[in-house]
mmCIF file of C-alpha atoms in Angstrom:
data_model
loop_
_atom_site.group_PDB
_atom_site.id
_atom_site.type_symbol
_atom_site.label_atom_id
_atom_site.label_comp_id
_atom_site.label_asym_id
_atom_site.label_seq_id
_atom_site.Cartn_x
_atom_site.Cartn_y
_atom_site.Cartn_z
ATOM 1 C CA UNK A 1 181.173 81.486 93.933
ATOM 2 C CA UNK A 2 184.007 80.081 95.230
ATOM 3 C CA UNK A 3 185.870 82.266 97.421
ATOM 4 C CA UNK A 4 183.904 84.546 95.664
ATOM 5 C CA UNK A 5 180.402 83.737 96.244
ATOM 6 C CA UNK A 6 178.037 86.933 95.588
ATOM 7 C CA UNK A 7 175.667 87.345 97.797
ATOM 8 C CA UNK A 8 173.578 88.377 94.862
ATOM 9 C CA UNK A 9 171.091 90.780 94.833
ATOM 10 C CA UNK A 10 169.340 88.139 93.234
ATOM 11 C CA UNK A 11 167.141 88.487 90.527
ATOM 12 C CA UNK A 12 165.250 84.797 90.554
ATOM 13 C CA UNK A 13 162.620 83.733 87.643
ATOM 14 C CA UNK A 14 160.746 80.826 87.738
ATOM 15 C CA UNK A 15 159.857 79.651 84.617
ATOM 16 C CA UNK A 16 156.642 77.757 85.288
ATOM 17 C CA UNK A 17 155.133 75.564 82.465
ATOM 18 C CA UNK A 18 153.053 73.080 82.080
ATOM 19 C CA UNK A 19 151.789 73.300 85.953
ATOM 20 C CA UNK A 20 149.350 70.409 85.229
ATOM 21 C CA UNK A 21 152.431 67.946 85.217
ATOM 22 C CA UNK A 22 153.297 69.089 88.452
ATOM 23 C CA UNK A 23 149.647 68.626 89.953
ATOM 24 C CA UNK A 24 149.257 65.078 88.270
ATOM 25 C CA UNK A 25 152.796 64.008 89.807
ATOM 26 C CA UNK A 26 151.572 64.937 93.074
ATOM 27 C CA UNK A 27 148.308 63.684 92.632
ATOM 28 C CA UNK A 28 150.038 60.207 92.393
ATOM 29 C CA UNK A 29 151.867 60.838 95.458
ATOM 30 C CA UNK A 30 155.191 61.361 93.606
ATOM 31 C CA UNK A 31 157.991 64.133 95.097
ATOM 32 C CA UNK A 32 159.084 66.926 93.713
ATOM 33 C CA UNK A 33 162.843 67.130 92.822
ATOM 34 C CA UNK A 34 165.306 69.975 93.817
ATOM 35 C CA UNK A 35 168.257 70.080 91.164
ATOM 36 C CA UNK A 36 170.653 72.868 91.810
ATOM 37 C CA UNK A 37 173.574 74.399 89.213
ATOM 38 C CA UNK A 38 175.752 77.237 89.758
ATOM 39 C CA UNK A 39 178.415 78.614 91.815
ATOM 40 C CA UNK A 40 179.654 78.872 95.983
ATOM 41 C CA UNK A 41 176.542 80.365 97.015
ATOM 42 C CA UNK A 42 174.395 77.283 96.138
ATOM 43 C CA UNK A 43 177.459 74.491 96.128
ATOM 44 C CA UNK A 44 176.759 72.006 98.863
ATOM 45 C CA UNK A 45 180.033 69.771 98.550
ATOM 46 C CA UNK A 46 180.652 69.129 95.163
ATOM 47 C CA UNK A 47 184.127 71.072 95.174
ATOM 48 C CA UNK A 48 185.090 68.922 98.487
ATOM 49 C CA UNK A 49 185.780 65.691 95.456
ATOM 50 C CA UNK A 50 188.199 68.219 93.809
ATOM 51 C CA UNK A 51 191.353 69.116 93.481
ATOM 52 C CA UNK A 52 190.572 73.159 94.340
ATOM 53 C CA UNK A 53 191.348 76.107 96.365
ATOM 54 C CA UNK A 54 187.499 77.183 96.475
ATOM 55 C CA UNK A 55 186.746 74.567 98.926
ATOM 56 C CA UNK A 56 184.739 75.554 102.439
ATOM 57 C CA UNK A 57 185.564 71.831 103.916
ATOM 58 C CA UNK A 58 187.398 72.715 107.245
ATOM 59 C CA UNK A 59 186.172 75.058 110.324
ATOM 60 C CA UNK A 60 184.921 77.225 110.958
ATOM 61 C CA UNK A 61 183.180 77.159 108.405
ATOM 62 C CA UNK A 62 179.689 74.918 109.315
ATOM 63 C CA UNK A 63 179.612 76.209 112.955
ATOM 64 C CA UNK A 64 176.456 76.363 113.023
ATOM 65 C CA UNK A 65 174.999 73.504 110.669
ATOM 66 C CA UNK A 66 173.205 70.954 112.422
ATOM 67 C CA UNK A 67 176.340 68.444 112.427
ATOM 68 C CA UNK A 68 178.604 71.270 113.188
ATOM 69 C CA UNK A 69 181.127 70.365 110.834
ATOM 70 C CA UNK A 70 182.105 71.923 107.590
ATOM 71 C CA UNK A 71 180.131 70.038 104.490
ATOM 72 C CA UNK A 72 181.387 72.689 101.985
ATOM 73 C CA UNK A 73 179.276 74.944 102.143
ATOM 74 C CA UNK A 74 180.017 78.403 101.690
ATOM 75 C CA UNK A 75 178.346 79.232 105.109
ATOM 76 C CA UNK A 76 177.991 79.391 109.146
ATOM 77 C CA UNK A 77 175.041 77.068 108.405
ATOM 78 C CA UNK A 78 172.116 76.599 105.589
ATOM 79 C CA UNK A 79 172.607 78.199 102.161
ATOM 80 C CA UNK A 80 169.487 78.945 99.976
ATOM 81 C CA UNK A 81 168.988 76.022 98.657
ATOM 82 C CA UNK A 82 169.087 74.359 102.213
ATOM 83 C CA UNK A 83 166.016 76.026 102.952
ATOM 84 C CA UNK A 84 163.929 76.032 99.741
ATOM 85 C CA UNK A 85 164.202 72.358 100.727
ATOM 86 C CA UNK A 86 163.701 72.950 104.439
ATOM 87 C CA UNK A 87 160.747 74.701 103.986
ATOM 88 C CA UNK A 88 158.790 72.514 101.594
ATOM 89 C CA UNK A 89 160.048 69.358 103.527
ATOM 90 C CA UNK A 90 161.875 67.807 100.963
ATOM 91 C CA UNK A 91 165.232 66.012 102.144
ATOM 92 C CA UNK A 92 168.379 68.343 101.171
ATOM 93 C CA UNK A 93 169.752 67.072 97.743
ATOM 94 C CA UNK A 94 173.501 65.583 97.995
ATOM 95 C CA UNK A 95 176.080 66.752 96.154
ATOM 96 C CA UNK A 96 176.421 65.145 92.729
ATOM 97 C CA UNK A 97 179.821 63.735 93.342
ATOM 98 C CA UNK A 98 178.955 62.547 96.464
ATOM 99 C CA UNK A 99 179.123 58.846 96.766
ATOM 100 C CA UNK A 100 175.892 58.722 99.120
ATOM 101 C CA UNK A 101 173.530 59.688 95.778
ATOM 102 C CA UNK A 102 172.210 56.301 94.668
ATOM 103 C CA UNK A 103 169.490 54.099 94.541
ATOM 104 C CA UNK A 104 166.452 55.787 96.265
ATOM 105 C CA UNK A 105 168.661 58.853 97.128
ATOM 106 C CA UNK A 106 168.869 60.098 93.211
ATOM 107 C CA UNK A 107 164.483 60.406 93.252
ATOM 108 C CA UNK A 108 165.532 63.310 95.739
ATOM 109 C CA UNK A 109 167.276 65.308 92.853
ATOM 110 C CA UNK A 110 171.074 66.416 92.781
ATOM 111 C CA UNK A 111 173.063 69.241 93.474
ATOM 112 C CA UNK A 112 175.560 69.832 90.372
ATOM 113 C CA UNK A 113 177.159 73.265 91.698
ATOM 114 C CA UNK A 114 180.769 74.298 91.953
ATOM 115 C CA UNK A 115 182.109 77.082 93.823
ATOM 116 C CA UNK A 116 184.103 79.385 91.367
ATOM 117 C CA UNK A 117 182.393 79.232 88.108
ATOM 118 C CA UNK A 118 180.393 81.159 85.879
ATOM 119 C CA UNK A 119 178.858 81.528 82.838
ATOM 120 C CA UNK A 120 181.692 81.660 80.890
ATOM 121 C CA UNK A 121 184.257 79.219 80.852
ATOM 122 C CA UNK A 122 187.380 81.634 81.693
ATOM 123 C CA UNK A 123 186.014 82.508 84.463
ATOM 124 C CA UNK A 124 187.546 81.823 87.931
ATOM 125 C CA UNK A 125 190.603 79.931 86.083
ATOM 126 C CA UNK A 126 192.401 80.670 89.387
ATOM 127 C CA UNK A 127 190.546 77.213 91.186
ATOM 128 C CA UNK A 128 191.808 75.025 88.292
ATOM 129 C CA UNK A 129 189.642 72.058 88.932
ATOM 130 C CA UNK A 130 185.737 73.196 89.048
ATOM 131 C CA UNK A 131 182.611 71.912 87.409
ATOM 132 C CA UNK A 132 182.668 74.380 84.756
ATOM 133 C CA UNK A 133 178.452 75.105 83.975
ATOM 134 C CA UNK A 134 178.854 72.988 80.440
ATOM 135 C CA UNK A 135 179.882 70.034 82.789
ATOM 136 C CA UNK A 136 177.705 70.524 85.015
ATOM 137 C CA UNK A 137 174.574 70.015 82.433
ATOM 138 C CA UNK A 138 176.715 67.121 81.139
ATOM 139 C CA UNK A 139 176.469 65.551 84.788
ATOM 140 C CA UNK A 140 172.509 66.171 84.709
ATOM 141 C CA UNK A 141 172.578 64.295 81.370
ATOM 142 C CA UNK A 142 173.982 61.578 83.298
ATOM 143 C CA UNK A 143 172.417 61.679 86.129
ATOM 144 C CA UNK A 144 169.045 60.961 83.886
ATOM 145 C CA UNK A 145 170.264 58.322 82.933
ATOM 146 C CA UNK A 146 171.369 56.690 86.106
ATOM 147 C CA UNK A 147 167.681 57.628 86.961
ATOM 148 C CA UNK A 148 166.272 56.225 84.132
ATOM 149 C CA UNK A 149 168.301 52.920 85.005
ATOM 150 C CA UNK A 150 166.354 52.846 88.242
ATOM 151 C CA UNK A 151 162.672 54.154 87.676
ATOM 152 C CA UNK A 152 162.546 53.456 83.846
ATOM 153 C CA UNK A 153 162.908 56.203 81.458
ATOM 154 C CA UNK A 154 159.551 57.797 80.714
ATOM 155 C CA UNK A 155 159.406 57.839 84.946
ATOM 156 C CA UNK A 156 162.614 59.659 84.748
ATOM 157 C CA UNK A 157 161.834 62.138 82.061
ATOM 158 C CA UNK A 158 158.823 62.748 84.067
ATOM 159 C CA UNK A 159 160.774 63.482 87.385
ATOM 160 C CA UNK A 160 162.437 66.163 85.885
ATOM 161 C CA UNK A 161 159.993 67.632 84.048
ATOM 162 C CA UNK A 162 158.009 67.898 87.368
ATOM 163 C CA UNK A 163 161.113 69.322 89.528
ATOM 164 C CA UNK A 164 162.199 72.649 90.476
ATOM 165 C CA UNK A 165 165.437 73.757 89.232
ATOM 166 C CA UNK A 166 167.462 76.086 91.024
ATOM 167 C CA UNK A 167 170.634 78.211 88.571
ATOM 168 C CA UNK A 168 172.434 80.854 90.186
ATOM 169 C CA UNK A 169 175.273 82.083 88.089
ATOM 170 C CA UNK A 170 177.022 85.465 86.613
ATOM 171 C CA UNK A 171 178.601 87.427 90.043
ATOM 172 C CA UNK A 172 181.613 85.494 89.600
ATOM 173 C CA UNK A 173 181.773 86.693 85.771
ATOM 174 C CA UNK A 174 182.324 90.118 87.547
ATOM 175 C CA UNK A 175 184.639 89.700 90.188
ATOM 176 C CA UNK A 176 186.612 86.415 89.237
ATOM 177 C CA UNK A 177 187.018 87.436 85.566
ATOM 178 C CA UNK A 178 186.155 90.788 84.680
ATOM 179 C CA UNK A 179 187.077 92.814 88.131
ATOM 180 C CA UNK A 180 189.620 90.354 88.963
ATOM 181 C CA UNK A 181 192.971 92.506 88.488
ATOM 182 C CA UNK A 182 193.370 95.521 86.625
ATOM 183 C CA UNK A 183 193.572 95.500 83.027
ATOM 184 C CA UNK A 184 192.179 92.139 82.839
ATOM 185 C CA UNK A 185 191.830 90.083 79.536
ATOM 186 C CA UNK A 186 187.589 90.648 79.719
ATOM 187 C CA UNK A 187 188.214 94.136 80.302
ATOM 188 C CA UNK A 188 191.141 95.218 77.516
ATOM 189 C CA UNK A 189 188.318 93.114 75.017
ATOM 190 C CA UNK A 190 185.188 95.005 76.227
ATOM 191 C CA UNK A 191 183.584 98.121 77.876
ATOM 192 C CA UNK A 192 181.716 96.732 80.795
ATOM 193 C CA UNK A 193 178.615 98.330 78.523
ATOM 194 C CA UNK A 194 179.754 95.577 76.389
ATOM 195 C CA UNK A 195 180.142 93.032 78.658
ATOM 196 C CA UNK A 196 177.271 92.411 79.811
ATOM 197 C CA UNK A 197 175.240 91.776 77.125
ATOM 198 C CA UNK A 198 177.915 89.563 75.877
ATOM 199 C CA UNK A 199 177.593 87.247 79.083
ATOM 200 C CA UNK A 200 173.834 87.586 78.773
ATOM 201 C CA UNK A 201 173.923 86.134 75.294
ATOM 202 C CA UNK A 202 176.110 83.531 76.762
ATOM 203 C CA UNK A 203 173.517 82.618 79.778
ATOM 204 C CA UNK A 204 170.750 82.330 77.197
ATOM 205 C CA UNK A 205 172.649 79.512 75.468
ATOM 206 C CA UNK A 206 173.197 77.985 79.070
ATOM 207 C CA UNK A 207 169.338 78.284 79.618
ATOM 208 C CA UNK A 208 168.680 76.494 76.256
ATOM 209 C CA UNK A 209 170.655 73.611 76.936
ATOM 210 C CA UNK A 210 168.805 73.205 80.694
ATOM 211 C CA UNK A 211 165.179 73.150 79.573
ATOM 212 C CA UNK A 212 166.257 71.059 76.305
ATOM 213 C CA UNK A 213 167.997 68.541 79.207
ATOM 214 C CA UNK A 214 164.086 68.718 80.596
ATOM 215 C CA UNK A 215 163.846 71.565 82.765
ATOM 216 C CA UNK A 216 160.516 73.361 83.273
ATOM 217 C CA UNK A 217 160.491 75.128 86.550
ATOM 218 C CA UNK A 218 163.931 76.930 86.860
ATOM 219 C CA UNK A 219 164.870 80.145 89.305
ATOM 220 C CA UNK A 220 167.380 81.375 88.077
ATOM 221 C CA UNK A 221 169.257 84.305 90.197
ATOM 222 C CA UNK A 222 171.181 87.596 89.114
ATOM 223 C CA UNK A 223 173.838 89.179 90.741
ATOM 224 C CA UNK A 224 173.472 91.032 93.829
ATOM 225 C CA UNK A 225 175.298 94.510 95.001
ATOM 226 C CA UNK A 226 178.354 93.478 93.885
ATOM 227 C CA UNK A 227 180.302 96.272 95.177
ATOM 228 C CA UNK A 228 179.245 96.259 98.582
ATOM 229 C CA UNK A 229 180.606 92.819 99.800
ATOM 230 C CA UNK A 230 183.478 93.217 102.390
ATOM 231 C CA UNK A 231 185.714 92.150 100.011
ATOM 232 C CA UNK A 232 184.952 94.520 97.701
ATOM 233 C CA UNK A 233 185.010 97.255 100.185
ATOM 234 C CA UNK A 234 188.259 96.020 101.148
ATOM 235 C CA UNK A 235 190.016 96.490 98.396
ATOM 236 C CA UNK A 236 187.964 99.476 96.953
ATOM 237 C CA UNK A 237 186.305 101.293 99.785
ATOM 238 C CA UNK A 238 187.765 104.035 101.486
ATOM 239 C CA UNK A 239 185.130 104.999 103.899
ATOM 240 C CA UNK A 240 182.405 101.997 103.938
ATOM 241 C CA UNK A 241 181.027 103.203 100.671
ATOM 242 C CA UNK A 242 180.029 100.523 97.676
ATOM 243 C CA UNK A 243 182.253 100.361 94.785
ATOM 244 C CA UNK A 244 180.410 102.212 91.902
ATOM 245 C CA UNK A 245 182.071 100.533 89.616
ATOM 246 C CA UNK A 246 181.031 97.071 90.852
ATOM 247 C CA UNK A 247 177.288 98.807 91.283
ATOM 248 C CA UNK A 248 177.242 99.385 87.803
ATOM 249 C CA UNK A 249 177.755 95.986 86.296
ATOM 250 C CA UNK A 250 175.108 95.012 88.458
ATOM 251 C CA UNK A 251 172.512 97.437 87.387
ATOM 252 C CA UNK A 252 173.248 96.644 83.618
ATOM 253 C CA UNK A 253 173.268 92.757 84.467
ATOM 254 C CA UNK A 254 169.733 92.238 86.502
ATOM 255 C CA UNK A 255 167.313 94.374 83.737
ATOM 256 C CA UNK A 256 169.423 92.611 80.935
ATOM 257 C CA UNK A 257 168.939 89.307 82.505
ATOM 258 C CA UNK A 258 165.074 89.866 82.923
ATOM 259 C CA UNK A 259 164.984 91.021 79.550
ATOM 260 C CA UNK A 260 166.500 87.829 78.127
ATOM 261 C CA UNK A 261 164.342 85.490 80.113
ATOM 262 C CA UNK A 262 161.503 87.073 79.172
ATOM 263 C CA UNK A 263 162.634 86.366 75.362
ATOM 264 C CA UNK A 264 163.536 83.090 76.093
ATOM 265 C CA UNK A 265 160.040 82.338 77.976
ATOM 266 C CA UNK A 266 158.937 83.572 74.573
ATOM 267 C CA UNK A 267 160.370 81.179 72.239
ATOM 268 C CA UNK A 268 160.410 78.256 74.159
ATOM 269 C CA UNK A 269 156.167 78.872 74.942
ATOM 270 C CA UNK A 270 156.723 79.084 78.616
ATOM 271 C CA UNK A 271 153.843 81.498 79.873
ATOM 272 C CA UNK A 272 154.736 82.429 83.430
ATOM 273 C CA UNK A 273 157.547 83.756 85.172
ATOM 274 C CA UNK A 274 157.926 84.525 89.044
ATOM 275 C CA UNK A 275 160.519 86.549 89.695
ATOM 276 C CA UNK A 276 162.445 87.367 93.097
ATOM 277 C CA UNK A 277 163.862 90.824 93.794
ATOM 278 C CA UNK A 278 166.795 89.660 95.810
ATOM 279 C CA UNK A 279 168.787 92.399 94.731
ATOM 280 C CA UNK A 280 166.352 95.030 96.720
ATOM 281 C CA UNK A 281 166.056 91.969 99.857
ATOM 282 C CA UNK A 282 170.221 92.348 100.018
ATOM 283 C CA UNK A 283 170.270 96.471 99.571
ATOM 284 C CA UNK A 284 167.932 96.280 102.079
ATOM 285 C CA UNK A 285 169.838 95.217 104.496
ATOM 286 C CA UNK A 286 173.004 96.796 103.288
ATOM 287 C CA UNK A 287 171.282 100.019 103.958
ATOM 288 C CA UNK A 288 169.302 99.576 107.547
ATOM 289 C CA UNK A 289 170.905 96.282 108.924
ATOM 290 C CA UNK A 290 169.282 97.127 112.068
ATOM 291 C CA UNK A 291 166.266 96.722 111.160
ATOM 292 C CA UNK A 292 166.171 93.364 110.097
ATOM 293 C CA UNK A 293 168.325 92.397 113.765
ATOM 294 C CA UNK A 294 171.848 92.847 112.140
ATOM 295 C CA UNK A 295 174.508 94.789 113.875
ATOM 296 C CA UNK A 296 176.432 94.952 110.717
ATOM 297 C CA UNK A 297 176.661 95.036 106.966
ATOM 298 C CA UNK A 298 180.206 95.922 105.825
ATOM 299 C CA UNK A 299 182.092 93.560 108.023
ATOM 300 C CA UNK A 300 181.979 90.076 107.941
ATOM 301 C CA UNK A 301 181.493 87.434 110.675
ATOM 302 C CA UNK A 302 184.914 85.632 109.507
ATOM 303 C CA UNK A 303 188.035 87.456 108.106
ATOM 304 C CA UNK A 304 190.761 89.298 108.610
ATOM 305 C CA UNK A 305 191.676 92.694 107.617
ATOM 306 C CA UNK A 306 189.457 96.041 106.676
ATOM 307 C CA UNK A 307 186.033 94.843 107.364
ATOM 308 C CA UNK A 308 187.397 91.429 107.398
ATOM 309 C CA UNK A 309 187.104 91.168 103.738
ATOM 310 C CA UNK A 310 191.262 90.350 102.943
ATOM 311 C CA UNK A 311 191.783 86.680 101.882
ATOM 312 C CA UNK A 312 190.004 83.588 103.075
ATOM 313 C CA UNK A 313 187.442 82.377 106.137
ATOM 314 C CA UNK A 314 189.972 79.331 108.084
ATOM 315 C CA UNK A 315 190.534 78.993 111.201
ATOM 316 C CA UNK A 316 192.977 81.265 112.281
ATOM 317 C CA UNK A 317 190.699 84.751 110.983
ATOM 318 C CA UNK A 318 188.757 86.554 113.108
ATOM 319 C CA UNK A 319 185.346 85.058 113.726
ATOM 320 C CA UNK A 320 182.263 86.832 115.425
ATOM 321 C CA UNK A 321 180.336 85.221 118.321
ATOM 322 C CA UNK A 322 177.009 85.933 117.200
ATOM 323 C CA UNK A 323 176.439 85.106 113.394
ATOM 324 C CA UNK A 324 172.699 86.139 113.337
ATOM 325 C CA UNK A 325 174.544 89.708 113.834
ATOM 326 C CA UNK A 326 176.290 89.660 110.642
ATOM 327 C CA UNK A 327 174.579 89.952 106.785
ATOM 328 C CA UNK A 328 177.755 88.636 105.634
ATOM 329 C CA UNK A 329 179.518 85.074 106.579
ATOM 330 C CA UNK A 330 182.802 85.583 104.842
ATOM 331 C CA UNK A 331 184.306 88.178 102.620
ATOM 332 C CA UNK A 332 181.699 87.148 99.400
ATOM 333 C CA UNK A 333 178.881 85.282 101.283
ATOM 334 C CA UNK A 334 175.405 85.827 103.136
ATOM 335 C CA UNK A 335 175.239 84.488 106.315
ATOM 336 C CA UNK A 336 172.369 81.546 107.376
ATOM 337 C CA UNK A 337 170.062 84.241 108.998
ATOM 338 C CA UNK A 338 170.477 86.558 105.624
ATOM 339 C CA UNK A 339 169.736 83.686 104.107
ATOM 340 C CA UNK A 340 166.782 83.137 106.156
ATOM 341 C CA UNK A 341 165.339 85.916 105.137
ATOM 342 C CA UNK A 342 165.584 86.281 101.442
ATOM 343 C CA UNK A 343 164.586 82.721 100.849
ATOM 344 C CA UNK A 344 161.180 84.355 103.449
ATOM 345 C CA UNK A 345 160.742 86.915 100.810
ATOM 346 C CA UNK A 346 161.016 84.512 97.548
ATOM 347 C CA UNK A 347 158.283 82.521 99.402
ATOM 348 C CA UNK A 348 156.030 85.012 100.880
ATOM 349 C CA UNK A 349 157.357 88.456 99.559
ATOM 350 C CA UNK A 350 154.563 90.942 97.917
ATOM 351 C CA UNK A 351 154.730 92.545 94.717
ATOM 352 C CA UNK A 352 157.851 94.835 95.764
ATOM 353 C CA UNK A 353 159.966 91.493 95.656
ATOM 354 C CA UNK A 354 158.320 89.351 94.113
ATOM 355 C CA UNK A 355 156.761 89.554 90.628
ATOM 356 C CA UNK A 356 153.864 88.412 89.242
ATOM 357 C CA UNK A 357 153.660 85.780 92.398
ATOM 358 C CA UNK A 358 155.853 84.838 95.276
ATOM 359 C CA UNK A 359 156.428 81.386 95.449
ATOM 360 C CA UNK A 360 153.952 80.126 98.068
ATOM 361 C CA UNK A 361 151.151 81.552 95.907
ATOM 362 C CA UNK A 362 152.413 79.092 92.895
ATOM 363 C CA UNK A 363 152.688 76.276 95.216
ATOM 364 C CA UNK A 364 149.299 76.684 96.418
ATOM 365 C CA UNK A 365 147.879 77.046 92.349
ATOM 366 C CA UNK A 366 149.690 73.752 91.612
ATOM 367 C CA UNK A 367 147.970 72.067 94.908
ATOM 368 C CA UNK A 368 145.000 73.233 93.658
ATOM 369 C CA UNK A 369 145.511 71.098 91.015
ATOM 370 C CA UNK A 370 145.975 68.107 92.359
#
């Protein structure tokens, strides 16, 4: 999200159809693309080309990414898409608006996120000037066609239809639109009861247009504990405990979400799903941060204020020496190590996180292919 990034108790399907084009691409020694769409936890730079408060372009934050330097992401280091890419040894996609992403660059995929959107277009209004998630589909519509320019269309339609596709939207819908003051617009119009489905029915359409733009392996993430961010607990929290009310919306968004792709896997013929209990990964460490090497979970690395959760990460907030020590970066986001380990679990996680297969095991079926 922007300055309002969830670190989402994610709730990631991967709708995987038609694993036979993957295997054949391979099999002719083509790569698999990474394209990426959503909000602050997955933007890589595209907000550092805009006019925009949700920007993560100065120190401290990149401290520890390999340059050093901020790049705009909303992190000490890697974000999740970072190491999908990592992992699989695929070069890290640019930034769409990036000037860098031509010629041979564009067969490595994009990155169209924007920290501060959602899945509806009111949300985060605040940041003005963001790549609302319509435009963002627009920009992969272009971006096929700059791709087609250079490999010839059927090559192009083929790319995609090969890649993996990253979405991670709907925690700023909560806390940058619904939650975002009291009495809010979203809330005088519905019950949060009502809400949700609402914004569900509103992510379907979203999901339609991406596998109509060619889409056929997409994760696509929930919301995470959404009251227990040190923001949240900031401004809600009076002894370290979670905001129930936050809590809530996220336990009626991540079944409801399920539910919908499920329908949608339905109608458009898609057959599998993998899905990725992030949400358990982050409560997880929320409640025994010590077990997974943390010293804390309520208080951010950089801040200022209760559980350094009040107003922005920049370089005159308080910033921890030790990083790995932290589950939370800023007041909204997962650190690199927290990172670290959910993207572990969405590779390698067993049935308690990931469901029907973790992500390894489908790499290894579509190798088998080959």
């Amino acid at each position: 999200m922007a300055a309002a990034l969830i670190p989402r108790g994610l709730f990631l399907v991967f709708v995987l159809s038609n694993l036979g084009f993957l295997a054949n691409a391979q099999s002719r020694g083509n790569r698999t693309a990474f394209f990426v769409f959503g909000d602050s936890l997955v933007d890589n730079g595209n907000n550092n080309y805009l006019a925009t408060t949700a920007r993560a372009d100065s120190a401290p934050y990149g401290i520890d990414y390999p340059s050093h330097r901020a790049t705009g992401r909303f992190s000490n280091g890697l974000n999740i898409p970072d190491l999908i890419s990592q992992h699989f040894g695929w070069e890290p996609t640019l930034p769409y608006l990036s000037p860098e992403l031509s010629e041979q660059k564009l067969l490595v995929g994009a990155n169209f996120a924007s920290a501060g959107v959602g899945v509806l277009n009111d949300t985060g209004l605040q940041f003005v000037n963001i790549i609302r998630i319509y435009q963002q589909l627009n920009f992969f519509h272009q971006y096929q066609q700059r791709l087609g320019e250079l490999i010839g269309r059927d090559e192009a339609k083929m790319l995609v239809k090969n890649s993996l596709v990253l979405m991670t939207l709907g925690g700023n819908d909560f806390v940058n639109n619904y939650y975002l003051v009291p009495y809010s617009f979203r809330s005088q119009q519905y019950a949060i009861e009502d809400y949700v489905p609402f914004v569900i029915s509103e992510y379907k359409k979203v999901l339609k247009r991406l596998y109509g733009l060619g889409a056929h392996r997409v994760l696509v993430t929930g919301t995470g504990p959404l009251g227990c961010v040190p923001a949240e607990l900031a401004m809600r929290s009076q002894n370290g405990e979670c905001s129930a009310e936050l809590m809530k919306a996220a336990a009626l968004w991540n079944p409801q979400l399920v539910a919908m792709l499920d329908q949608l896997n339905s109608e458009i013929g898609s057959k599998v799903f993998l899905g990725a209990n992030t949400n358990q990964m982050h409560m997880d460490f929320i409640t025994n941060p010590q077990q997974f090497g943390f010293k804390t979970s309520k208080v951010a690395c950089c801040g200022q204020g209760p559980y350094n959760g009040l107003g922005l990460c920049t370089g005159m907030s308080n910033l921890c020496s030790n990083r790995d020590e932290y589950v939370f970066w800023d007041p909204f986001h997962p650190s690199e190590k927290a990172n670290r380990l959910i993207v572990q679990q969405i590779l390698t996680g067993t049935n308690t996180y990931m469901y029907p297969m973790n992500l390894m095991t489908v790499m290894n079926i579509i190798d088998s292919r080959s």
